[in-house]
CSV table of C-alpha atoms in Angstrom, one decimal:
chain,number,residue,atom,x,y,z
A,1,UNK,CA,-20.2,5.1,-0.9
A,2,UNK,CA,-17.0,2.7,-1.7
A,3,UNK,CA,-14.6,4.8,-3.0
A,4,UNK,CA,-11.6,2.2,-4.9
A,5,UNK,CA,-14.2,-0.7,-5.3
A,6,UNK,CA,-12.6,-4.3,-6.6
A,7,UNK,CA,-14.5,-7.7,-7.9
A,8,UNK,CA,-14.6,-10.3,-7.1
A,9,UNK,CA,-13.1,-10.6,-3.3
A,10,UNK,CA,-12.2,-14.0,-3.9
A,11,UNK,CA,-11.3,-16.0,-6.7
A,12,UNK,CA,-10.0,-19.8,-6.8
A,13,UNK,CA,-9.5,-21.5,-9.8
A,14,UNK,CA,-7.4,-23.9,-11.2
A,15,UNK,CA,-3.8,-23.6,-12.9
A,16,UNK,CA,-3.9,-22.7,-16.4
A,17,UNK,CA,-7.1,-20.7,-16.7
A,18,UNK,CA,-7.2,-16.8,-17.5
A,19,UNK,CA,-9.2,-14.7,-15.2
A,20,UNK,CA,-9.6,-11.1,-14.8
A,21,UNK,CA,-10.2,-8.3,-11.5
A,22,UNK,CA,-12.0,-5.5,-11.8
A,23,UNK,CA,-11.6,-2.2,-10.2
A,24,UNK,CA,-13.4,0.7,-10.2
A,25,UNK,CA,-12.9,4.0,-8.0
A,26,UNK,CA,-15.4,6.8,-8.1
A,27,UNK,CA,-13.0,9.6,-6.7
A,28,UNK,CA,-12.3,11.1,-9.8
A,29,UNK,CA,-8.7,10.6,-9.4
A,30,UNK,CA,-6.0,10.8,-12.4
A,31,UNK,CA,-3.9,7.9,-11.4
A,32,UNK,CA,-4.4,4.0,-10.4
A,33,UNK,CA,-2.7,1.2,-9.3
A,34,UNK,CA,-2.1,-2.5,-9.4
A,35,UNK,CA,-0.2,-4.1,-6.1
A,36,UNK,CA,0.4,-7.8,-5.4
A,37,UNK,CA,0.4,-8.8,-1.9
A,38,UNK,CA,2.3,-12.0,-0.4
A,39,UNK,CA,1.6,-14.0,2.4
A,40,UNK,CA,4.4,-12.2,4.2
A,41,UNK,CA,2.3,-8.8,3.7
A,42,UNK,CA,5.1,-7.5,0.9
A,43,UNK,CA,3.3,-5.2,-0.8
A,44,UNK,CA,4.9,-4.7,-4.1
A,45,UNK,CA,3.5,-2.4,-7.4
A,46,UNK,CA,2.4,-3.6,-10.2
A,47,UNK,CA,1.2,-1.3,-12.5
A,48,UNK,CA,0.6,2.6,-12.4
A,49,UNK,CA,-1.7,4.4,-14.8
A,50,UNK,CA,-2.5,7.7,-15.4
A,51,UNK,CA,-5.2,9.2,-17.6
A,52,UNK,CA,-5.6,5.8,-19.2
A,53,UNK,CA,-1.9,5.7,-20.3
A,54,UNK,CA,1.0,3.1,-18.5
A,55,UNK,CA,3.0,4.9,-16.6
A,56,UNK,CA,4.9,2.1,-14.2
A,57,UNK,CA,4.9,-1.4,-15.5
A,58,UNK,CA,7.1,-3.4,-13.0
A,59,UNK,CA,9.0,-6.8,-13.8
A,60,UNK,CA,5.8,-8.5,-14.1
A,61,UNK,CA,5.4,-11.7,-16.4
A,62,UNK,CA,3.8,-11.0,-19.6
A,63,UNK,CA,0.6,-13.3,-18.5
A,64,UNK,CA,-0.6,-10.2,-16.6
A,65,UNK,CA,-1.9,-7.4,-18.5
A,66,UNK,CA,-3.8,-4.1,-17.4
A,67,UNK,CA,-6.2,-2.4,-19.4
A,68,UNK,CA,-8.1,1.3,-18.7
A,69,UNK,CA,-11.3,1.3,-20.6
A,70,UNK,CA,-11.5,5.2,-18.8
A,71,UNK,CA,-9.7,7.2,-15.8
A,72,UNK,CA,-12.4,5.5,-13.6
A,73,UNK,CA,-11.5,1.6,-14.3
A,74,UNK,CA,-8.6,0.2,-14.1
A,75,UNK,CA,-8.9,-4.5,-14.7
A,76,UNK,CA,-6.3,-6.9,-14.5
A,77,UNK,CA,-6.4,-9.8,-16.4
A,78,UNK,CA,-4.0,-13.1,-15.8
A,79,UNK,CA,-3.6,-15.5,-18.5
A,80,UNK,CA,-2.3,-19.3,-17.5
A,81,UNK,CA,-2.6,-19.0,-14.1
A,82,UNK,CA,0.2,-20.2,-11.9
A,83,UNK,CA,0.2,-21.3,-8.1
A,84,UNK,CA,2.7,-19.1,-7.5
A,85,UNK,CA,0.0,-15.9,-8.6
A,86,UNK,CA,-1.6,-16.7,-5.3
A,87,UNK,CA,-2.0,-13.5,-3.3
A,88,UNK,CA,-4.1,-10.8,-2.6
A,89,UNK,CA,-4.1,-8.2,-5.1
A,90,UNK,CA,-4.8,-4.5,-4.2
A,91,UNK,CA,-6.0,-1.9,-6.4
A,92,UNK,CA,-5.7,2.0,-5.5
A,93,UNK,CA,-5.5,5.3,-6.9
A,94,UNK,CA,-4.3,8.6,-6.0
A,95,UNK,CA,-5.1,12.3,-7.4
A,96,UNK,CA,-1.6,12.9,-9.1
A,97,UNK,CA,1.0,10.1,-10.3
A,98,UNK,CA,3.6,12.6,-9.1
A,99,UNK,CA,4.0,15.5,-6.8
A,100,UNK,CA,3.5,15.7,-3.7
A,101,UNK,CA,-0.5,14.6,-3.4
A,102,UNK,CA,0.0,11.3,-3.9
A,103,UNK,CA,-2.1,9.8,-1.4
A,104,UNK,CA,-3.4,6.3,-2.7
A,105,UNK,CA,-6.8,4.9,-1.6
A,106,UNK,CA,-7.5,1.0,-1.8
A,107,UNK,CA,-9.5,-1.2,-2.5
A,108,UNK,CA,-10.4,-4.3,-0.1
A,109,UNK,CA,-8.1,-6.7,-2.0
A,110,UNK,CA,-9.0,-9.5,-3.9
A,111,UNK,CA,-7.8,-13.1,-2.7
A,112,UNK,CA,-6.5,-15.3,-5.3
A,113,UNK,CA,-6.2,-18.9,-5.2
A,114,UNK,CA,-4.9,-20.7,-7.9
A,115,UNK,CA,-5.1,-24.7,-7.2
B,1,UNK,CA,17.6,5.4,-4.9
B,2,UNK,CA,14.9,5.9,-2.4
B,3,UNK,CA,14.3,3.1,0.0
B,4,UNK,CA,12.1,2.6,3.6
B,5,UNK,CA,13.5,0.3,6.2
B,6,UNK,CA,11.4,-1.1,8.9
B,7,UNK,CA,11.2,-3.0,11.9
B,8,UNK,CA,10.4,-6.8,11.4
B,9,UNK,CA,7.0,-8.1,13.4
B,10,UNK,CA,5.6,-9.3,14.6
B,11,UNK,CA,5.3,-7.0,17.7
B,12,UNK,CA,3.1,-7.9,20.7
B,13,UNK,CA,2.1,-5.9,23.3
B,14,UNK,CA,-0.3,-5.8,25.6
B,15,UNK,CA,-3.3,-3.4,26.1
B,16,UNK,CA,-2.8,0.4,27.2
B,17,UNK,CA,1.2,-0.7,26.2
B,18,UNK,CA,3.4,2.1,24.5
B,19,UNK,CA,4.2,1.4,20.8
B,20,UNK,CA,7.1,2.5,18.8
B,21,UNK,CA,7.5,0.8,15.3
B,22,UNK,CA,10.6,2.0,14.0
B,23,UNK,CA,11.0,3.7,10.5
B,24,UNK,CA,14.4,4.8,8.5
B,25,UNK,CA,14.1,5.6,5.2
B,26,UNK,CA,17.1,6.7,2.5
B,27,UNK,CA,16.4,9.6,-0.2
B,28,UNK,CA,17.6,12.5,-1.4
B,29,UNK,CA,16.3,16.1,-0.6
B,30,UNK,CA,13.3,16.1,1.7
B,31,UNK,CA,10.5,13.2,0.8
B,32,UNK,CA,7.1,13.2,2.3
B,33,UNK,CA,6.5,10.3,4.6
B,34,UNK,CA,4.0,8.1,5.9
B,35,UNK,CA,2.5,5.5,7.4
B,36,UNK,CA,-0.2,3.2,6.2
B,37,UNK,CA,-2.4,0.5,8.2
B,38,UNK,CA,-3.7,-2.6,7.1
B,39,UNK,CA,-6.5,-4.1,9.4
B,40,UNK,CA,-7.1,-7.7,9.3
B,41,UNK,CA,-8.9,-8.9,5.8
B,42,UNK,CA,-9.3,-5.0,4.4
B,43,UNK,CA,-7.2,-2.9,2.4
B,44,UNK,CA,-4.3,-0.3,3.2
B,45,UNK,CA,-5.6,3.3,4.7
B,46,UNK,CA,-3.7,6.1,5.2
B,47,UNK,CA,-3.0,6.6,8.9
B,48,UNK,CA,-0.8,9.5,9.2
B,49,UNK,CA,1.8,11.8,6.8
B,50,UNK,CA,4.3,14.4,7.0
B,51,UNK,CA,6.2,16.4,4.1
B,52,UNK,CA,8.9,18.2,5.9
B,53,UNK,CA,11.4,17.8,8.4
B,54,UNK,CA,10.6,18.5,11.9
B,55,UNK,CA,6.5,18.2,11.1
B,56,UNK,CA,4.2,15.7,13.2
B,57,UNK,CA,1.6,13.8,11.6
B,58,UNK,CA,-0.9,12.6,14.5
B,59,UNK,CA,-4.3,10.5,13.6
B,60,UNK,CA,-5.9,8.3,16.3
B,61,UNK,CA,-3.6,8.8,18.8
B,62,UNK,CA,-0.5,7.6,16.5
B,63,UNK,CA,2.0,9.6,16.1
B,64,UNK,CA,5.3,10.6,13.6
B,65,UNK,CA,8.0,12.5,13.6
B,66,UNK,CA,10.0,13.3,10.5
B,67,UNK,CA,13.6,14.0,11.7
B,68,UNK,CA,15.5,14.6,8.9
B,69,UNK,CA,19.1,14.6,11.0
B,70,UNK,CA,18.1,10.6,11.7
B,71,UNK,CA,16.2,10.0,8.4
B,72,UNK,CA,13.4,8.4,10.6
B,73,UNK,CA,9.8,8.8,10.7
B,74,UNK,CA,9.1,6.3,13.9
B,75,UNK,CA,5.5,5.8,14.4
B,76,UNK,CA,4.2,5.8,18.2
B,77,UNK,CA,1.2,5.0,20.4
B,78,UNK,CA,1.0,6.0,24.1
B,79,UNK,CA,-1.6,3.2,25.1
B,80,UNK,CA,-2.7,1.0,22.1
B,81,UNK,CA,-6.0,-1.1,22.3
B,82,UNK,CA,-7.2,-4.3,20.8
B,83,UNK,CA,-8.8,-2.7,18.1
B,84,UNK,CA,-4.7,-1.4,16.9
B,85,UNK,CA,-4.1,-4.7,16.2
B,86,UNK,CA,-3.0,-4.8,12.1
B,87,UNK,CA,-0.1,-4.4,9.6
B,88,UNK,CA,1.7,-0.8,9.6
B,89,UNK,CA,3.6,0.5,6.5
B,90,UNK,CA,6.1,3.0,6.4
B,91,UNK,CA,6.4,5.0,2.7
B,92,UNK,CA,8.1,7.5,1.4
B,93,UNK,CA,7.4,9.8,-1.8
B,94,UNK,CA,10.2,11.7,-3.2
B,95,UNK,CA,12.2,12.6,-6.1
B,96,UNK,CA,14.5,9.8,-6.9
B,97,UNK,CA,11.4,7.7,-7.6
B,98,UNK,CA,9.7,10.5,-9.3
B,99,UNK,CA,7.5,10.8,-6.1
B,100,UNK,CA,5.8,7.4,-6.6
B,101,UNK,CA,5.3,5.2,-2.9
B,102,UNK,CA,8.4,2.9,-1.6
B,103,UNK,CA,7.5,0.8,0.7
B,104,UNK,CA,8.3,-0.8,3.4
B,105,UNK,CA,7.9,-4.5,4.4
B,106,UNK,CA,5.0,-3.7,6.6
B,107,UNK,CA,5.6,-4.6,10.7
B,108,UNK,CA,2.7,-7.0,12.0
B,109,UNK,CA,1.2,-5.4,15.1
B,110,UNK,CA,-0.5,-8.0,17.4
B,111,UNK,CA,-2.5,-6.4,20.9
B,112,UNK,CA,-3.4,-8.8,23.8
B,113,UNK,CA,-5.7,-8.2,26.0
């Protein structure tokens, strides 16, 4: 059973398009995450929400914009693609936003490629 | 504010080699700490944690001390293998941040046979 699940794994397209990520974690856990990863490994957050509502939103360009149809589901969508969004994007949640059981579970990262 | 310094990789050793990747981190009061593993191609998994001073958080033969007198929370591995070969973040979850994960920048871990 996958616990933080993402779609797709990979994703090249060209610059200028809008595409979306998916992520899905069947834990039952309050709290998820968006994280962008660069080539140099930096892992750096995104976006935080808990029970559907924003709780962390980082200085992120406007293009990108979360939405949380329920607790389980938590998509990214990108709009005018840049080569600089290239990176592997990690989703993961965590049974509390706060407090001390935080521990965040992730997904397998999807690879991004914008050409 | 909070923040977690780490040492910068890549580190290579060799097999059945002791490993230290060093860890210093900056908050107030007493933050849990931890340390996070990325193996190649997958996402991050919790490796090991701690949430007082002077505890030991032990998983697969890695260990960490928090040492709260040194702010450090170096991770350790009497004889790594092959198979330890990945990225290891250092985090911390406290107060300033309103217990939400710093990170650090992640040390590259590279095993030779």
């Amino acid at each position: 059973d996958t616990a933080v699940s993402q779609t797709p794994k990979y994703l090249v397209t060209q610059m200028g398009n809008d595409k979306s990520i998916k992520c899905e974690q069947n834990l039952g856990h309050d709290t998820m995450y968006w994280y962008k990863q660069d080539s140099k490994k930096f892992l750096k957050i995104m976006f935080s929400y808990n029970n559907k509502e924003l709780i962390i939103n980082e200085t992120v360009p406007n293009r990108f914009s979360p939405k949380s149809p329920d607790k389980a589901h938590l998509n990214l969508h990108i709009n005018s693609l840049e080569l600089g969004d290239s990176a592997v994007y990690f989703c993961a949640s965590s049974q509390e936003a706060s407090g001390t059981n935080n521990e965040q579970f992730f997904g397998p990262g999807t690879r991004l490629t914008v050409l | 504010g909070n923040s977690v310094t780490q040492m910068e990789g890549p580190v290579t050793l060799s097999e059945e080699a002791f490993l230290t990747i060093n860890c210093t981190y900056t908050a107030t009061g007493y933050p849990s700490l931890f340390w996070y593993v990325q193996y190649p191609g997958e996402g991050l998994q919790l490796l090991l944690k701690a949430t007082k001073a002077d505890d030991k958080g032990s998983n697969k033969g890695f260990e960490a001390t928090y040492r709260k007198e040194t702010t450090s929370f170096h991770l350790e591995k009497g004889s790594v293998q092959v198979s330890d070969s990945a990225v290891y973040f250092c985090a911390l979850s406290g107060m300033d941040s309103n217990y939400q994960l710093i990170w650090g920048a992640g040390t590259k871990l590279i095993i030779k046979p």
